[in-house]
Coordinates of N, CA and C and ligand atoms in Angstrom, one line a residue:
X308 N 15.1 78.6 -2.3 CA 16.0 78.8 -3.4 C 16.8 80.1 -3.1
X309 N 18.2 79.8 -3.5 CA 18.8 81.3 -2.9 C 18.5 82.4 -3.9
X310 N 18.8 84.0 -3.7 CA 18.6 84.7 -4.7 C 19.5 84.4 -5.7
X311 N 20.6 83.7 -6.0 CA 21.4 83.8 -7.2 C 20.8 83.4 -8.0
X312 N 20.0 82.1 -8.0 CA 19.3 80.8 -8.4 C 18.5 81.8 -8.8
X313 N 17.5 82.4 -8.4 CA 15.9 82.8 -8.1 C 15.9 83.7 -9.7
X314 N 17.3 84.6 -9.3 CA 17.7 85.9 -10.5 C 18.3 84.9 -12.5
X315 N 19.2 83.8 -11.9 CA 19.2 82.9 -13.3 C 18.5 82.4 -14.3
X316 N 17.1 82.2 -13.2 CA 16.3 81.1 -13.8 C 15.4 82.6 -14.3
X317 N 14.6 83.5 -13.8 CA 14.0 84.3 -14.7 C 15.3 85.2 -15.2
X318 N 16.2 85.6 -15.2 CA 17.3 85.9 -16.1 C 17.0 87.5 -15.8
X319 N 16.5 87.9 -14.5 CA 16.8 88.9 -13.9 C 17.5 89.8 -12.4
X320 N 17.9 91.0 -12.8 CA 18.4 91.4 -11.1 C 17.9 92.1 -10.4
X321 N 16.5 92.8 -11.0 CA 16.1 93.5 -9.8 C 14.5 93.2 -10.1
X322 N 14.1 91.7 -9.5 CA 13.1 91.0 -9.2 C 13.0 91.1 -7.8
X323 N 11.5 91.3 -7.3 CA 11.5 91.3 -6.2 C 10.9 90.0 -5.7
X324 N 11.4 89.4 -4.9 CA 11.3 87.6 -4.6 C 9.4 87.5 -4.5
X325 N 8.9 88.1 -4.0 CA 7.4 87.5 -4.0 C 6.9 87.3 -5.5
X326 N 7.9 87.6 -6.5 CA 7.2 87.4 -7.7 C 7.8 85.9 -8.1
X327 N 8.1 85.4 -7.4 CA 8.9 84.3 -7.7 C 7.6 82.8 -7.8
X328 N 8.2 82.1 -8.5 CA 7.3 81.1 -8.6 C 7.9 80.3 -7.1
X329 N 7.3 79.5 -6.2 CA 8.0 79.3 -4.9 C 8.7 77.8 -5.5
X330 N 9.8 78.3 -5.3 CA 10.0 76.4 -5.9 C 11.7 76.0 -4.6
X331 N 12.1 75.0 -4.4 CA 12.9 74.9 -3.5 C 14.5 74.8 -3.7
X332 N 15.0 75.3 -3.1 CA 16.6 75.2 -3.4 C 17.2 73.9 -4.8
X333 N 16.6 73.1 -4.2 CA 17.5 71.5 -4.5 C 16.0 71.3 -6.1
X334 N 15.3 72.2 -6.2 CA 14.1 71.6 -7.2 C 14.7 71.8 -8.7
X335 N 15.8 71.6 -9.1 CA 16.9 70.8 -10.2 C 17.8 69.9 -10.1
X336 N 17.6 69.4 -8.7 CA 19.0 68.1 -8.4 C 18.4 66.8 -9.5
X337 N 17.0 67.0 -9.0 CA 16.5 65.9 -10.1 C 16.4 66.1 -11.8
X338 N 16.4 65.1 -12.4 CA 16.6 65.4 -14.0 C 15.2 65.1 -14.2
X339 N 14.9 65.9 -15.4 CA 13.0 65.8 -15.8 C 13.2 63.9 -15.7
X340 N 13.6 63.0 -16.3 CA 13.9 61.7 -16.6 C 13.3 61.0 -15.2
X341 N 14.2 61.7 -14.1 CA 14.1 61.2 -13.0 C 12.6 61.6 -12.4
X342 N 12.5 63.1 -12.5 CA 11.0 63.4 -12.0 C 9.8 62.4 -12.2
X343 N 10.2 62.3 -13.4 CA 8.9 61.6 -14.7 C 8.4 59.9 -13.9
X344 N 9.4 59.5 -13.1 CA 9.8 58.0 -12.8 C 9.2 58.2 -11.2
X345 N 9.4 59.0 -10.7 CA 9.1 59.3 -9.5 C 7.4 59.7 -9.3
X346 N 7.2 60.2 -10.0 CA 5.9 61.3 -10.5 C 4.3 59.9 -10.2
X347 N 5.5 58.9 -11.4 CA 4.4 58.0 -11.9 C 4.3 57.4 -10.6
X348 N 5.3 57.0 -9.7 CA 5.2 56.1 -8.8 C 4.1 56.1 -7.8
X349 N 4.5 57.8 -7.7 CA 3.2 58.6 -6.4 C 2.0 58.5 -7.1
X350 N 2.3 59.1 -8.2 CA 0.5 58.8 -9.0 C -0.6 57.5 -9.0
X351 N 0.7 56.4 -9.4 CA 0.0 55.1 -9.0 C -0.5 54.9 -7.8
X352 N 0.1 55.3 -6.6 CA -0.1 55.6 -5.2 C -1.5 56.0 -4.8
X353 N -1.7 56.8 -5.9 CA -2.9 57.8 -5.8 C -4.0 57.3 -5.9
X354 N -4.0 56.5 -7.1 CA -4.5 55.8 -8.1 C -5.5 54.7 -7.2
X355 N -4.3 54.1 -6.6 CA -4.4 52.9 -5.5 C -4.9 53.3 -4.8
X356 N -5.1 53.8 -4.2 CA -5.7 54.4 -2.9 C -7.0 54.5 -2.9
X357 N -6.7 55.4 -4.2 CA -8.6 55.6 -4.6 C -9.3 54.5 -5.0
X358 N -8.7 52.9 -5.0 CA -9.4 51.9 -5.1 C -9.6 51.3 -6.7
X359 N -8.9 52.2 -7.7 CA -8.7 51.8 -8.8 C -7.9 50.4 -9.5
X360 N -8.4 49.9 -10.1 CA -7.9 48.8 -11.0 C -6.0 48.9 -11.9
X361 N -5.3 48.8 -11.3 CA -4.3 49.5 -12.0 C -4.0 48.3 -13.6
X362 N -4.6 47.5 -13.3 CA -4.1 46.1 -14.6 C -5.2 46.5 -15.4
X363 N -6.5 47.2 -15.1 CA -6.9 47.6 -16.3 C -6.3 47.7 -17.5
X364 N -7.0 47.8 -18.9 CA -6.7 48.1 -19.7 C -6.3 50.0 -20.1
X365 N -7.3 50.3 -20.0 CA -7.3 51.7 -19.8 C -6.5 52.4 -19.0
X366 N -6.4 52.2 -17.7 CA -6.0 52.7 -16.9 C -4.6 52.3 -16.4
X367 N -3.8 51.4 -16.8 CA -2.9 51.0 -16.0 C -1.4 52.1 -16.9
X368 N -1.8 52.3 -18.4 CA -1.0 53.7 -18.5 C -1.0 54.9 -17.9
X369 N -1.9 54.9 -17.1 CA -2.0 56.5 -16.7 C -1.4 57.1 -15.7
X370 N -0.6 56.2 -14.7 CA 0.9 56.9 -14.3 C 1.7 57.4 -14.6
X371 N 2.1 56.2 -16.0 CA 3.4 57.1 -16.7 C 2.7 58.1 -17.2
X372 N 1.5 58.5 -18.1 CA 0.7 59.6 -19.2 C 1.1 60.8 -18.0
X373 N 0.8 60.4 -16.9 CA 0.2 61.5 -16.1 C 1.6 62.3 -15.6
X374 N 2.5 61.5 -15.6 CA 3.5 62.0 -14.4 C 4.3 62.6 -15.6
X375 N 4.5 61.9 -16.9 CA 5.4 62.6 -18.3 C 4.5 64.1 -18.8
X376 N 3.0 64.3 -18.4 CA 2.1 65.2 -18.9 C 2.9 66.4 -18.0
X377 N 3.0 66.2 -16.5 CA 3.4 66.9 -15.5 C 4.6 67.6 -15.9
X378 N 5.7 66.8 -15.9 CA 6.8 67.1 -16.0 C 7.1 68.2 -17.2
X379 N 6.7 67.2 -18.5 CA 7.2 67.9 -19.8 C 6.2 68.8 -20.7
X380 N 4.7 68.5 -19.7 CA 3.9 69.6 -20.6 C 3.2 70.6 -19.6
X381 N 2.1 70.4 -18.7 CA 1.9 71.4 -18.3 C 2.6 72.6 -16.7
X382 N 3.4 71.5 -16.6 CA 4.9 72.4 -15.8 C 5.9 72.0 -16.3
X383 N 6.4 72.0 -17.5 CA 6.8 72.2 -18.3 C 7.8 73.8 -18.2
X384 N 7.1 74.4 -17.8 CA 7.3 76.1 -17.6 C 8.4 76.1 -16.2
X385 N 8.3 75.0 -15.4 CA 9.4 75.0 -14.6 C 10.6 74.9 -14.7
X386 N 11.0 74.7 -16.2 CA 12.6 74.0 -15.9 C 12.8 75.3 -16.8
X387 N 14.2 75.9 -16.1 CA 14.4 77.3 -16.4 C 14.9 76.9 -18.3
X388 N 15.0 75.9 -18.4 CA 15.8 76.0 -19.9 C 14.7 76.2 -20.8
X389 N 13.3 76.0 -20.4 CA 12.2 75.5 -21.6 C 12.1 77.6 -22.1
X390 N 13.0 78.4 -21.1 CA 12.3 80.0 -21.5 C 12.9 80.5 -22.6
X391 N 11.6 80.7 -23.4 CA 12.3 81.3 -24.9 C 13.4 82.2 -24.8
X392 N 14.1 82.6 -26.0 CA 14.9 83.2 -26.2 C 13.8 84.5 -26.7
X393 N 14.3 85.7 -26.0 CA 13.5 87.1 -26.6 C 14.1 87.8 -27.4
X394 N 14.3 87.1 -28.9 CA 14.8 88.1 -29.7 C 14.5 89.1 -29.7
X395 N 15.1 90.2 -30.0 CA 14.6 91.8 -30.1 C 15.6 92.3 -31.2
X396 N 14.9 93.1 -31.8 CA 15.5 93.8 -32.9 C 15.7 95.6 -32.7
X397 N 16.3 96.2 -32.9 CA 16.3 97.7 -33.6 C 15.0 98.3 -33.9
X398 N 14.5 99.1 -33.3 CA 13.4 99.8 -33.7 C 13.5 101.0 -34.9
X399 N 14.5 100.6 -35.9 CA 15.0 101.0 -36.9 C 13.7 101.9 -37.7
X400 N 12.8 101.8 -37.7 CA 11.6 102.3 -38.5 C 11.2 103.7 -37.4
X401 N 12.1 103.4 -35.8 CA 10.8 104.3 -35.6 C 9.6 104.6 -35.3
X402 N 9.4 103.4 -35.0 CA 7.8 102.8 -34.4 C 7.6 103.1 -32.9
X403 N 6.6 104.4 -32.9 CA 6.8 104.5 -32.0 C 5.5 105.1 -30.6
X404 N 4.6 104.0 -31.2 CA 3.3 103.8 -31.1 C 3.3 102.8 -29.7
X405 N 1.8 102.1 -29.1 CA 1.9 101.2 -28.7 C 1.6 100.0 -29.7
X406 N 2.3 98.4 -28.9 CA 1.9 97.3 -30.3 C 1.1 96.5 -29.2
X407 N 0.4 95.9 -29.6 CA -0.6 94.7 -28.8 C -0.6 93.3 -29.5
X408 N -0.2 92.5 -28.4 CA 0.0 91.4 -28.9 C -1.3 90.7 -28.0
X409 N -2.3 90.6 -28.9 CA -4.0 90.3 -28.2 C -4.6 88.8 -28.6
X410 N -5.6 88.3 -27.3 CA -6.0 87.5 -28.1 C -5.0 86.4 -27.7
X411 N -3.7 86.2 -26.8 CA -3.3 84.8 -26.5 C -3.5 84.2 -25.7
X412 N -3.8 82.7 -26.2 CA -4.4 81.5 -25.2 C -3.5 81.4 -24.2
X413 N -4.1 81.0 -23.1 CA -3.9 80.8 -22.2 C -3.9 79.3 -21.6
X414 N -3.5 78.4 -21.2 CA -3.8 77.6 -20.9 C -3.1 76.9 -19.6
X415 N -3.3 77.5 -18.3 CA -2.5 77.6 -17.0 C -3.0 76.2 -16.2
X416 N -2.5 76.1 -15.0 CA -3.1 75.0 -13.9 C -3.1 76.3 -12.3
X417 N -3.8 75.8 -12.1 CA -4.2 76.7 -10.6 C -3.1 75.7 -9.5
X418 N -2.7 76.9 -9.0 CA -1.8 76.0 -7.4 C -2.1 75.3 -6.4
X419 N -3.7 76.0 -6.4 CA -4.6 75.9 -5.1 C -5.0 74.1 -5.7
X420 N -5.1 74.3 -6.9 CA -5.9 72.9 -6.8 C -5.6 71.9 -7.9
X421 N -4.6 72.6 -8.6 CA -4.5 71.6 -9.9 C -5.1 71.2 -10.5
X422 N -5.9 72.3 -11.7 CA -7.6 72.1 -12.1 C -6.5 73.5 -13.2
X423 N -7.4 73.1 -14.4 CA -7.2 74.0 -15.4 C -7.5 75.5 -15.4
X424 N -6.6 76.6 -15.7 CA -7.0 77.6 -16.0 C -7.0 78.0 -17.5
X425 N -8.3 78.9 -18.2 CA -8.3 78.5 -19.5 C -8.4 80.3 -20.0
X426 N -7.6 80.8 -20.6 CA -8.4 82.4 -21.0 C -7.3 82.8 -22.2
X427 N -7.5 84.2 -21.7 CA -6.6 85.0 -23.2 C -6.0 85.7 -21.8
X428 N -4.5 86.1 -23.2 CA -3.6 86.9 -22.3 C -3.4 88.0 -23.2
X429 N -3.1 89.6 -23.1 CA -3.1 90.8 -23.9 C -1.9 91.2 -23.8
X430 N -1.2 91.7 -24.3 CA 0.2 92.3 -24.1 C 0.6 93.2 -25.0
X431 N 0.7 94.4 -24.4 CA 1.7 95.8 -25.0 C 2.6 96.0 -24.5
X432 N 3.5 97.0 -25.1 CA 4.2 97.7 -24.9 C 4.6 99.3 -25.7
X433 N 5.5 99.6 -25.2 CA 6.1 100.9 -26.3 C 7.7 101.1 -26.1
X434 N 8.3 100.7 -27.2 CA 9.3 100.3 -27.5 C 10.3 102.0 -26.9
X435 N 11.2 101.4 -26.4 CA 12.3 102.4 -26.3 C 13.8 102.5 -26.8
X436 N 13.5 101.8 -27.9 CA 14.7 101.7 -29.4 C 14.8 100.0 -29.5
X437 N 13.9 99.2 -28.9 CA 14.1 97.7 -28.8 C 12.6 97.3 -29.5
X438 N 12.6 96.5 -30.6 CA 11.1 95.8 -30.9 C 11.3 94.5 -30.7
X439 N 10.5 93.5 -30.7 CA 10.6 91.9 -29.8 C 10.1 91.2 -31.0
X440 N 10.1 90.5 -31.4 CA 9.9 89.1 -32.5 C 8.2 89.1 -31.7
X441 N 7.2 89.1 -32.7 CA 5.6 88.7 -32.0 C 5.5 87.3 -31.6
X442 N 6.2 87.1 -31.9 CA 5.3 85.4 -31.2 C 6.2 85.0 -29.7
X443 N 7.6 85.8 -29.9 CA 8.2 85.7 -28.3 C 7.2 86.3 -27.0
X444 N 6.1 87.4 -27.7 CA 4.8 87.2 -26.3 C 4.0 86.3 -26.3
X445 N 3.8 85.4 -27.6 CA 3.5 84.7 -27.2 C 3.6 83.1 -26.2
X446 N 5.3 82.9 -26.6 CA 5.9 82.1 -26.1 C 6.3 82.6 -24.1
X447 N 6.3 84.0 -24.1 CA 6.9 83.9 -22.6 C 5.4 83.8 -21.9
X448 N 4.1 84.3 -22.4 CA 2.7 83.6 -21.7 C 2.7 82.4 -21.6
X449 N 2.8 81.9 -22.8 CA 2.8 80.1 -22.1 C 3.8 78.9 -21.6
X450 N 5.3 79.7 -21.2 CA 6.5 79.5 -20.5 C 5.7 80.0 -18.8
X451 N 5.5 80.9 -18.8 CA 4.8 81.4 -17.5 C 3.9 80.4 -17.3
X452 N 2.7 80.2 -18.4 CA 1.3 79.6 -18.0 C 2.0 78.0 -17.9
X453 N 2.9 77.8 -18.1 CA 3.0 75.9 -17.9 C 3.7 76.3 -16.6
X454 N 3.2 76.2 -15.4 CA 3.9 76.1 -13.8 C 2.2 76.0 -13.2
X455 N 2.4 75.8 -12.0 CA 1.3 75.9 -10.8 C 1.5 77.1 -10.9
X456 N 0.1 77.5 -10.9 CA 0.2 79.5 -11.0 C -1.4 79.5 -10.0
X457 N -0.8 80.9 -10.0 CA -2.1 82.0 -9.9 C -1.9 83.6 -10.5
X458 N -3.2 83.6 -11.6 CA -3.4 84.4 -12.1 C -2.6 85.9 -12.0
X459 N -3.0 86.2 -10.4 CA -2.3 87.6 -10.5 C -0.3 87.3 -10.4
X460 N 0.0 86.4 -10.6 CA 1.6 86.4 -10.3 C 1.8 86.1 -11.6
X461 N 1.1 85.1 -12.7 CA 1.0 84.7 -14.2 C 1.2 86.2 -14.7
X462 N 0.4 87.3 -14.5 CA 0.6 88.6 -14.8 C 1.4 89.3 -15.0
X463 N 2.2 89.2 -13.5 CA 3.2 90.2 -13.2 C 4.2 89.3 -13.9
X464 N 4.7 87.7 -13.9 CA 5.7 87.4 -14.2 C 6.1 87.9 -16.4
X465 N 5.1 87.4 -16.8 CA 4.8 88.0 -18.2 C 5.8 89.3 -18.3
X466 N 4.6 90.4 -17.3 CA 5.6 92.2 -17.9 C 6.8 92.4 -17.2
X467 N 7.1 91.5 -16.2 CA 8.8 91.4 -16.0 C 9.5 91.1 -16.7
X468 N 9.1 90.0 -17.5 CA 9.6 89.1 -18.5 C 9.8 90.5 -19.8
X469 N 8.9 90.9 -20.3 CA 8.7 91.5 -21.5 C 9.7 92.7 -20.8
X470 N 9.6 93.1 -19.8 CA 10.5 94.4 -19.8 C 11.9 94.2 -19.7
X471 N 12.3 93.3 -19.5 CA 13.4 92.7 -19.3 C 14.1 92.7 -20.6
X472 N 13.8 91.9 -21.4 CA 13.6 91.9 -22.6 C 13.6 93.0 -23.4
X473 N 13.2 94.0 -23.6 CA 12.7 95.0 -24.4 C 13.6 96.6 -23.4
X474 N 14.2 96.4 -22.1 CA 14.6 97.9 -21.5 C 13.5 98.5 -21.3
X475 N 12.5 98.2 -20.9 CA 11.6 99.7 -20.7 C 10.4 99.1 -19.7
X476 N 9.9 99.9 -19.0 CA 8.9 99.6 -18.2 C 7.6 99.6 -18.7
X477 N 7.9 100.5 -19.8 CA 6.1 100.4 -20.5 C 5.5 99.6 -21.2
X478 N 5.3 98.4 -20.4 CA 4.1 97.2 -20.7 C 3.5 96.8 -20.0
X479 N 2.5 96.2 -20.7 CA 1.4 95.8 -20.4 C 0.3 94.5 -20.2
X480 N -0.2 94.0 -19.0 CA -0.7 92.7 -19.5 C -2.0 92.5 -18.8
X481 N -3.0 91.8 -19.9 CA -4.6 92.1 -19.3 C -4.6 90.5 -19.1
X482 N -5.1 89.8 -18.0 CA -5.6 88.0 -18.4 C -6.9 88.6 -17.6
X483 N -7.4 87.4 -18.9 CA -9.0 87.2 -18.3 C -9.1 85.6 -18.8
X484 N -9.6 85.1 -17.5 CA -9.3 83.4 -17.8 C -10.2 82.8 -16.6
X485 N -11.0 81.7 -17.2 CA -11.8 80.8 -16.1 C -10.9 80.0 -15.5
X486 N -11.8 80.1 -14.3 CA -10.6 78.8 -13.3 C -11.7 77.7 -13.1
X487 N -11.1 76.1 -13.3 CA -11.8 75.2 -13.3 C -11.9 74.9 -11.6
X488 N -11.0 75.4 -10.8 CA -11.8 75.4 -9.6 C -12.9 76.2 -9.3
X489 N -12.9 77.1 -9.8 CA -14.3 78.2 -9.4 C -15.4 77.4 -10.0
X490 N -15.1 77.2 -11.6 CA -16.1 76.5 -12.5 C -16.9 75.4 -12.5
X491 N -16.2 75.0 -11.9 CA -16.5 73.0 -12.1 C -16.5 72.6 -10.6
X492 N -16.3 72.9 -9.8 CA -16.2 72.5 -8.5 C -16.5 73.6 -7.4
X493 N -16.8 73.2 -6.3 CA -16.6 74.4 -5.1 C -17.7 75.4 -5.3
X494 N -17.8 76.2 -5.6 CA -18.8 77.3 -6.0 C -19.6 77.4 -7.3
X495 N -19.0 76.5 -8.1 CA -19.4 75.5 -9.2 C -20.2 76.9 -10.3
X496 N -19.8 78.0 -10.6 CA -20.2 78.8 -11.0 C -19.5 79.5 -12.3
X497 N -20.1 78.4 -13.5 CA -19.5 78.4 -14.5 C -19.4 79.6 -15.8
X498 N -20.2 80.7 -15.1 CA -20.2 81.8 -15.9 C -18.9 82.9 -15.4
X499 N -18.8 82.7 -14.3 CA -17.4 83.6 -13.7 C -16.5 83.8 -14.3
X500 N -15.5 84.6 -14.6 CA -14.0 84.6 -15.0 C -13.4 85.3 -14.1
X501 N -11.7 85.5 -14.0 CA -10.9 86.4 -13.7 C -10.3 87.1 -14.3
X502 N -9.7 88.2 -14.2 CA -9.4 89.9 -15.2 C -8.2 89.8 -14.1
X503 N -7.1 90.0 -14.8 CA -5.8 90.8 -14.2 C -5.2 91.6 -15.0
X504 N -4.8 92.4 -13.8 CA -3.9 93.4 -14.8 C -3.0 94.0 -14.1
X505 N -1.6 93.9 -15.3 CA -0.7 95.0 -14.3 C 0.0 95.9 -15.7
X506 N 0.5 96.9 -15.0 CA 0.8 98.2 -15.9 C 1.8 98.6 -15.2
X507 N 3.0 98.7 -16.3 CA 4.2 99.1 -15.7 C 4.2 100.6 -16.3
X508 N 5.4 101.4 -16.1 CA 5.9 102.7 -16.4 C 4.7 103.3 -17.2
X509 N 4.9 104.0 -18.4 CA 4.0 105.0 -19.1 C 2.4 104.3 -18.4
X510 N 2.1 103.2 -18.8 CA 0.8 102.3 -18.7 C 0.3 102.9 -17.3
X511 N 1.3 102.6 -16.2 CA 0.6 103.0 -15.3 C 0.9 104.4 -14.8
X512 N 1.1 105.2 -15.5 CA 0.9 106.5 -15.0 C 0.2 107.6 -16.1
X513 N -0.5 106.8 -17.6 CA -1.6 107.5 -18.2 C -2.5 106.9 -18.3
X514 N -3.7 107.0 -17.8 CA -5.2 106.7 -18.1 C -5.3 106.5 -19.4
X515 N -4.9 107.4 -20.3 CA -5.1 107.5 -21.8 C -4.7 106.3 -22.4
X516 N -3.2 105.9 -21.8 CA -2.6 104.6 -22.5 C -3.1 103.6 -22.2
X517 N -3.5 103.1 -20.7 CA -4.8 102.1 -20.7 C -6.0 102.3 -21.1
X518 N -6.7 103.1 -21.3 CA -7.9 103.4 -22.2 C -7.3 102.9 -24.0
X519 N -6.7 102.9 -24.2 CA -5.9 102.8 -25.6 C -6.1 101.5 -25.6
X520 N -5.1 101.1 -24.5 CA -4.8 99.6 -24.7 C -5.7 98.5 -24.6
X521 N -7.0 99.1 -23.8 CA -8.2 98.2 -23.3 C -9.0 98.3 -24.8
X522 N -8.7 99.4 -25.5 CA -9.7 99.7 -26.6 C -9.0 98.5 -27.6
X523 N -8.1 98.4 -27.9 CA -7.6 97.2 -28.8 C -8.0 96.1 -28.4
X524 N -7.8 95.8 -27.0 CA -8.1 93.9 -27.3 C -9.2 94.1 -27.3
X525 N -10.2 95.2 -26.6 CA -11.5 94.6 -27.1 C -12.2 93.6 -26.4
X526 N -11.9 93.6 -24.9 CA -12.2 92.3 -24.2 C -13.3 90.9 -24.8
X527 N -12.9 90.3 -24.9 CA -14.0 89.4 -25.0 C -13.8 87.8 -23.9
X528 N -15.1 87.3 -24.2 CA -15.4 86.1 -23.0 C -13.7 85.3 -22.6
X529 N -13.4 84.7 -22.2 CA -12.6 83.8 -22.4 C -13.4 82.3 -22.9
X530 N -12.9 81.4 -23.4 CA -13.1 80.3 -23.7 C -14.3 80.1 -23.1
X531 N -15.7 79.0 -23.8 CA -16.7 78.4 -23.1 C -15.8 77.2 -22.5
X532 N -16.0 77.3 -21.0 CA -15.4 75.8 -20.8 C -16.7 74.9 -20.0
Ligands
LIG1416 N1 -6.1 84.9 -5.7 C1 -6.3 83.8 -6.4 N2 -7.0 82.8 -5.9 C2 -7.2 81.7 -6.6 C3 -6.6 81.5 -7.9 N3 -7.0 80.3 -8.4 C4 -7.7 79.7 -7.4 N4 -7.9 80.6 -6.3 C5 -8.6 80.4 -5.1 O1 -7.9 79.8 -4.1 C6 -8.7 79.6 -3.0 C7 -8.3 78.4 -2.1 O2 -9.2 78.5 -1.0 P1 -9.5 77.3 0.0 O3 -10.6 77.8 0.9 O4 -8.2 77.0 0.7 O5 -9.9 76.1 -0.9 P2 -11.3 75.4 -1.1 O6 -11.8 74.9 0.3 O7 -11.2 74.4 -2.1 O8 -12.2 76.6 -1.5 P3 -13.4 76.7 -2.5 O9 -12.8 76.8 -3.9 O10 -14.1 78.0 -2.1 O11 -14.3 75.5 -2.4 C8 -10.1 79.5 -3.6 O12 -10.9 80.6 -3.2 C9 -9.8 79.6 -5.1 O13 -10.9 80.2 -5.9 C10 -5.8 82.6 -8.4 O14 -5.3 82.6 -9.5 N5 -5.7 83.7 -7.6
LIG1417 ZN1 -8.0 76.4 -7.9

């Protein structure tokens, strides 16, 4: 993907490309419609292969379920139009504290394997004359979290997003989330989680303000999965 593309789609200019979700030049020639049609075809493929019954009852939807789930729900997060709008307002009051927006689900797919990632995502900041609508953190975690991800780039993409949005480098984002490949498969060790974190501007240059910020959310488990 060239950088013009790379800067449109997250709606920034000074991203540095490894934060990029890897996706290929031409990965919008196709229309979701068309994906969706294509998607099912390979899946059936899949299906078949594995020696399944496709005239089943049950089963013989589950091309199209699967390849429309793909497209429009959990990468979903790929098509640059699904990214909220970040309203922001005037910080007219003066507020001029840290805000935590704590406590949001998470619900990702891993790259490595295409296996559910399930946790909470934490997010501050401290406003530098801009405040943000609360639920637009919510919405740019799970615009991020619907793509093939991994955790630590799900992170950084979030406080780019939010600073972007807001002018200021001072934010912040904690995930802590089970990966169903660790959990359920492979090392099958279902008490594990993962913890990321990144800290922009003030965050990462006072101890006090991550001490602050860790003191609000208050870590807790992610999801029993
Ligand atoms: N850094 C990072 N690794 C991840 C993430 N999600 C999954 N992984 C890891 O990606 C790795 C892929 O390793 P491979 O050795 O190629 O895959 P594998 O043979 O299935 O490995 P096992 O999971 O150990 O059975 C695994 O260690 C996963 O745990 C993530 O968000 N971040
Ligand atoms: Zn995985």
């Amino acid at each position: 993907m060239c950088d013009k593309h790379l800067h449109d789609e997250m709606g920034d200019d000074h991203m540095s490309a490894n934060l990029e979700t890897p996706l290929r030049a031409d990965a919008f020639e196709l229309s979701a419609e068309e994906k969706v049609e294509k998607i099912e075809a390979d899946f059936r493929n899949i299906m078949e292969t594995l020696g399944l019954d496709l005239t089943d009852d049950s089963l013989k939807g589950t091309p199209k379920r699967v390849a429309k789930m793909f497209v429009k729900e959990i990468f979903g997060g790929l098509l640059p139009e699904r990214k909220p709008g970040m309203s922001t307002f005037e910080n007219k009051y003066n507020y001029n504290q840290m805000l935590v927006e704590k406590d949001i689900v998470v619900y990702s797919t891993c790259e490595h394997h295409f296996l559910p990632i399930v946790g909470r995502a934490h997010v501050g900041y401290i406003s530098k004359g801009k405040v943000i609508g609360l639920s637009k953190m919510n919405r740019i975690v799970e615009y991020y979290a619907k793509r093939p991800q991994v955790q630590e780039r799900l992170t950084m993409q979030i406080v780019k997003a939010m600073q972007d949005a807001l002018g200021t480098d001072d934010v912040a984002c904690i995930i802590d989330a089970k990966h169903l490949c660790v959990n359920s498969r492979g090392i099958k060790d279902i008490e594990s989680s993962t913890v990321t974190a990144e800290f922009g501007g003030a965050f990462k240059e006072s101890e006090q303000l991550r001490k602050e910020f860790i003191s609000y959310i208050g870590m807790k488990t992610p999801f029993n999965v």
